[in-house]
Short mmCIF file of C-alpha atoms in Angstrom, two decimals:
data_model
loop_
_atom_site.label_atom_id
_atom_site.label_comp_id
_atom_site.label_asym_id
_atom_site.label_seq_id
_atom_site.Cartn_x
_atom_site.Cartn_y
_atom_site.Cartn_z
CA UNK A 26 77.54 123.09 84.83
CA UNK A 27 74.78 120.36 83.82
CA UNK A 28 73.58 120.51 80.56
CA UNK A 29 69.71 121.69 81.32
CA UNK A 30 69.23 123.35 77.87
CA UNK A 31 67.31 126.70 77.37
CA UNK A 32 65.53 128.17 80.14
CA UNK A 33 62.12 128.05 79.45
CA UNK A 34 59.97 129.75 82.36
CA UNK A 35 60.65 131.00 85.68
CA UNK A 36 58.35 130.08 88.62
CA UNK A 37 58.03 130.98 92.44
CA UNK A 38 56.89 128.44 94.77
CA UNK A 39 56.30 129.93 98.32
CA UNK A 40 55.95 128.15 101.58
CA UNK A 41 52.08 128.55 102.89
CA UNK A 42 51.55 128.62 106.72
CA UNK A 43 49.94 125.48 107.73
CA UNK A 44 46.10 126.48 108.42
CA UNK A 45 45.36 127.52 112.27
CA UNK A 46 42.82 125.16 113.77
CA UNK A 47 39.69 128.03 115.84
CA UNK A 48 39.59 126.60 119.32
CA UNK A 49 35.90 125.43 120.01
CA UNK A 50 34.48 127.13 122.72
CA UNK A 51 31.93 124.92 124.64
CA UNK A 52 28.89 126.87 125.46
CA UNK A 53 28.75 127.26 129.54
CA UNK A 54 25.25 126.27 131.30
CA UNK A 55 24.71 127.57 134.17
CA UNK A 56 22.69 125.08 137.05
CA UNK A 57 19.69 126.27 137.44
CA UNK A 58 18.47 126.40 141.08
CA UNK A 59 14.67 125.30 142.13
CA UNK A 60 13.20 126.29 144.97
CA UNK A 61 12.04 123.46 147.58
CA UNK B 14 44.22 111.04 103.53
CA UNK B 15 44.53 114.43 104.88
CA UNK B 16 43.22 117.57 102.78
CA UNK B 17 45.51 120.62 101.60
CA UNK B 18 44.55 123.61 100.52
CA UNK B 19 45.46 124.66 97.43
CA UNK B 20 49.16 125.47 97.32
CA UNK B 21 50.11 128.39 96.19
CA UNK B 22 52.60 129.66 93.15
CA UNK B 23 53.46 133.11 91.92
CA UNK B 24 54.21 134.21 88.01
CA UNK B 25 53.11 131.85 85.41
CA UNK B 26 50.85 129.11 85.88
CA UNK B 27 52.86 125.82 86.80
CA UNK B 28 53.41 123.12 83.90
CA UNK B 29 50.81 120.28 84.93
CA UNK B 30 53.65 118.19 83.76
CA UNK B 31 55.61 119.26 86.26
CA UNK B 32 56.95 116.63 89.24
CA UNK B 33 55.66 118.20 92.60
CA UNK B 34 55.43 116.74 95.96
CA UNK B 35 53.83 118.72 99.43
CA UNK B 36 56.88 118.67 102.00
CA UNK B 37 56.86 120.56 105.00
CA UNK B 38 59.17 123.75 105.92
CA UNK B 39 59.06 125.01 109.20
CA UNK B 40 55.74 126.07 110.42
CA UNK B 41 54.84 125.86 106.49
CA UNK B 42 54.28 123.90 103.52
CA UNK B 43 55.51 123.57 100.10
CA UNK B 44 54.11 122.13 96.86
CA UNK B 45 57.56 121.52 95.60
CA UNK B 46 58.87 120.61 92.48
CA UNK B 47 60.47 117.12 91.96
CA UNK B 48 64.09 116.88 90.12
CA UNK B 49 67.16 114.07 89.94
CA UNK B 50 70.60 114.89 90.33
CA UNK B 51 74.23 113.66 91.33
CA UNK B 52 76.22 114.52 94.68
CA UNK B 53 79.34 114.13 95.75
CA UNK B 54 79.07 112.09 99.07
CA UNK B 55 81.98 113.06 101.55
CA UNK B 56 82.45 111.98 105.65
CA UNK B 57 84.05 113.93 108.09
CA UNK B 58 84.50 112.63 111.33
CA UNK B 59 81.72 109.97 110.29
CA UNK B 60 79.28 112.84 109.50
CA UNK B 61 77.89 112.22 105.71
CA UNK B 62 77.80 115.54 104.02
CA UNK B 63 76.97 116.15 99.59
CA UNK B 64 78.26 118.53 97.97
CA UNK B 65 77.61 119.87 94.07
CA UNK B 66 79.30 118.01 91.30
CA UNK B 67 80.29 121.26 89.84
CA UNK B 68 81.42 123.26 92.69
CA UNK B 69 82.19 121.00 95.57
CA UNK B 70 82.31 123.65 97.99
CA UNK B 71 78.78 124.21 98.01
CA UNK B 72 78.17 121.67 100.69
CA UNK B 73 74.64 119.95 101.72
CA UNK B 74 74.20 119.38 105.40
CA UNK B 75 72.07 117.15 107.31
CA UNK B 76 69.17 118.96 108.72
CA UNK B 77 69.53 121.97 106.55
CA UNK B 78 67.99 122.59 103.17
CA UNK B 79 70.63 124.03 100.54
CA UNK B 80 70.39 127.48 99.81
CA UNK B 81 71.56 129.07 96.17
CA UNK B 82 74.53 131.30 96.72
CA UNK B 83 74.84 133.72 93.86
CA UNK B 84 77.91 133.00 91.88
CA UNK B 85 77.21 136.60 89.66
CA UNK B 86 78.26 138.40 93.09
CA UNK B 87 81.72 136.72 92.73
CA UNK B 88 81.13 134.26 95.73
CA UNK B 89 83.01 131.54 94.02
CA UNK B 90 86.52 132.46 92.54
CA UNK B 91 86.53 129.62 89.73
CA UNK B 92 83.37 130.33 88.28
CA UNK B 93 84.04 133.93 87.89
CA UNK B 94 87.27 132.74 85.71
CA UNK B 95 85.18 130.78 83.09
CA UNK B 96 83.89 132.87 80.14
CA UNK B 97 80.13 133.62 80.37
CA UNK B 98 79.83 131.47 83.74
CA UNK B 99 78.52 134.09 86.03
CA UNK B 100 75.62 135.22 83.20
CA UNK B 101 72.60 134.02 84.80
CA UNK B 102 73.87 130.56 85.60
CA UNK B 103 72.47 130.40 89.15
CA UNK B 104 70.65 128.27 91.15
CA UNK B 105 70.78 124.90 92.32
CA UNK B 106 70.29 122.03 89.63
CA UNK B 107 68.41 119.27 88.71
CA UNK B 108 67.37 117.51 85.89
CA UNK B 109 63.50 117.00 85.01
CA UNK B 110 63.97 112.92 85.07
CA UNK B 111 65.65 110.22 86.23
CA UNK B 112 67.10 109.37 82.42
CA UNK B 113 68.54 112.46 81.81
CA UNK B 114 70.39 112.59 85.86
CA UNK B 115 71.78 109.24 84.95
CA UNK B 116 72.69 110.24 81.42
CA UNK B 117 74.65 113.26 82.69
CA UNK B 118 77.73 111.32 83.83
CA UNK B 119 80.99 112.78 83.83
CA UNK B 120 84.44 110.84 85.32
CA UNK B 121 86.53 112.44 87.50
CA UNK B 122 89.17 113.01 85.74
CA UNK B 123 87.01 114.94 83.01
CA UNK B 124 85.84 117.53 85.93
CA UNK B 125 89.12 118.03 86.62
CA UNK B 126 90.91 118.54 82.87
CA UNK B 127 88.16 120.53 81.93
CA UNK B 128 86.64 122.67 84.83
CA UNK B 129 89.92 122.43 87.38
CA UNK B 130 87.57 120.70 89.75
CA UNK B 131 89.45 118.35 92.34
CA UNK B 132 87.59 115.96 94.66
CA UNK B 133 88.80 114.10 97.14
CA UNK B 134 89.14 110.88 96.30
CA UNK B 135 87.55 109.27 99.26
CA UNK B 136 84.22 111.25 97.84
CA UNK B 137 82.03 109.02 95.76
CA UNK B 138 78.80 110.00 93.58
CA UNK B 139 75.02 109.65 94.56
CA UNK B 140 72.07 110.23 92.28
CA UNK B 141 68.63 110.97 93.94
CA UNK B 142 65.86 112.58 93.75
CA UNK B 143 65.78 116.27 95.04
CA UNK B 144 62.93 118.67 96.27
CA UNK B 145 63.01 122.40 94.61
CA UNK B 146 61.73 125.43 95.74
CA UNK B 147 61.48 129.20 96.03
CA UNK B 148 62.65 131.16 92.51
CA UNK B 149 62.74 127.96 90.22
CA UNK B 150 63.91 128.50 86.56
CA UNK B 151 62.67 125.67 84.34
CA UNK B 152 64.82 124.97 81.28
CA UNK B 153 64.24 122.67 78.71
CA UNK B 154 66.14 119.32 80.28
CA UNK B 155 66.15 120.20 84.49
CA UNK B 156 65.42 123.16 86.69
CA UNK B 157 67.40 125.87 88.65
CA UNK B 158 66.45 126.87 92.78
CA UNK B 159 66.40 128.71 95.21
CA UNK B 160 65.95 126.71 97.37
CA UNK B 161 66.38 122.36 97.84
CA UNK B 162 66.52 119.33 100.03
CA UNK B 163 67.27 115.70 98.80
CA UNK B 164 64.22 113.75 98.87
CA UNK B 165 66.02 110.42 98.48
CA UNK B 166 68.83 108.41 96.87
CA UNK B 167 69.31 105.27 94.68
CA UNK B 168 70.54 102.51 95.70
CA UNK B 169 73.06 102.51 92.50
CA UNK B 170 76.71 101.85 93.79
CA UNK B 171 79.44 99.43 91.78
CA UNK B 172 81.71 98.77 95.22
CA UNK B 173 81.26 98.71 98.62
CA UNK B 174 83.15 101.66 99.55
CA UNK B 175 80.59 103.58 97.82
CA UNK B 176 77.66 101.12 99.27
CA UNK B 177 78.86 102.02 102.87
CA UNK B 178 79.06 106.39 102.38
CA UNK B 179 75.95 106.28 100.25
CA UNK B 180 73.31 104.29 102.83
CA UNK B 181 75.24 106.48 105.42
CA UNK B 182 74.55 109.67 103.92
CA UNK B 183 70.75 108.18 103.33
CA UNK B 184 70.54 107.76 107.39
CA UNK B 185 71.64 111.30 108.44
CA UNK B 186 70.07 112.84 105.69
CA UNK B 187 66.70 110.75 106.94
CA UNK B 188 65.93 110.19 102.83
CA UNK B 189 65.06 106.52 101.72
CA UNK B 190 66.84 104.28 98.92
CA UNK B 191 65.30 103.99 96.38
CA UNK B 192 65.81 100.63 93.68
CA UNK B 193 67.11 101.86 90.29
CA UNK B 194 64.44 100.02 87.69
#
């Protein structure tokens, strides 16, 4: 094996979901009928 | 430049001296640590595959990051035959910096009177750097894994035979070349 000398620490390095855009919901308007 | 949040490691606090680089897994990322080592480059049917200095059956495939096999559960036959080899020697390898991975040379003939390692002799070496993950024991010199994938290779060969397997393996394994300063 490689020479890496004494171990030292131990770490854990864990893979982290990629954040989740919230889909922007545009506001409906409704048309807004005027009487003649 | 895009923004990541902050990346996250269990245990102890990680070294700020530490080599890391963000790489992407899956749906997922990883702050990953950075370490050098040697392969063994090997073709098959003109697919490039590595494989560990030490125990050449431990092959790296294109597309697929390594995975430490346990050798304490007896998966490999030599190292359960060498005194004290199967004590908490696991994990895949790499050395802190590039110095110390070139440093750690070893001729084939060496690996072979003194470990009873034979490789082919169409294989030739690569050093490169190599992304770490998972379980990660740091020792004094390099690092132990759980989990790697080269990152990218240097353009260090002394023929052509080895110029010709080495920018192969640097194609399939998508990594770049890197200029040894």
């Amino acid at each position: 094996m490689a020479d890496i000398g004494r171990e030292v620490e131990e770490i854990e390095i864990v893979p982290v979901p990629f954040p989740v855009k919230e889909p922007v919901i545009e506001p409906v308007i409704e048309p807004v009928l005027v009487p003649a | 430049m895009r923004e990541w949040p902050a990346a996250r490691s269990l245990g102890r606090p990680v070294a700020p001296d530490i080599e890391r680089a963000i790489i992407t897994v899956g749906d997922s990322y990883v702050d990953a640590v950075v370490g050098y080592r040697t392969w063994w480059v090997s073709l098959l049917e003109g697919r490039a595959f590595l494989s560990s200095v030490f125990i050449p059956s431990a092959k790296w495939l294109p597309g697929q990051d390594a995975v430490s096999r346990c050798c304490c559960r007896g998966d490999d036959q030599r190292l359960r035959r060498i005194p004290g080899a199967c004590k908490d020697t696991c994990g895949i390898y790499a050395f802190h910096d590039y110095a110390h991975a070139f440093a750690a040379r070893m001729p084939r003939s060496a690996l072979t009177d003194l470990y009873g390692i034979r490789v082919p002799q169409e294989s030739v070496t690569v050093r490169g750097q190599v992304y770490l993950w998972g379980k990660v024991k740091v020792h004094e010199r390099g690092y132990r894994a759980e989990f790697a994938r080269p990152a990218a290779f240097y353009a260090d060969w002394k023929d052509e035979r080895q110029r010709l397997r080495v920018q192969m393996a640097a194609q399939q394994f998508d990594v770049p070349l890197l200029e040894v300063s």
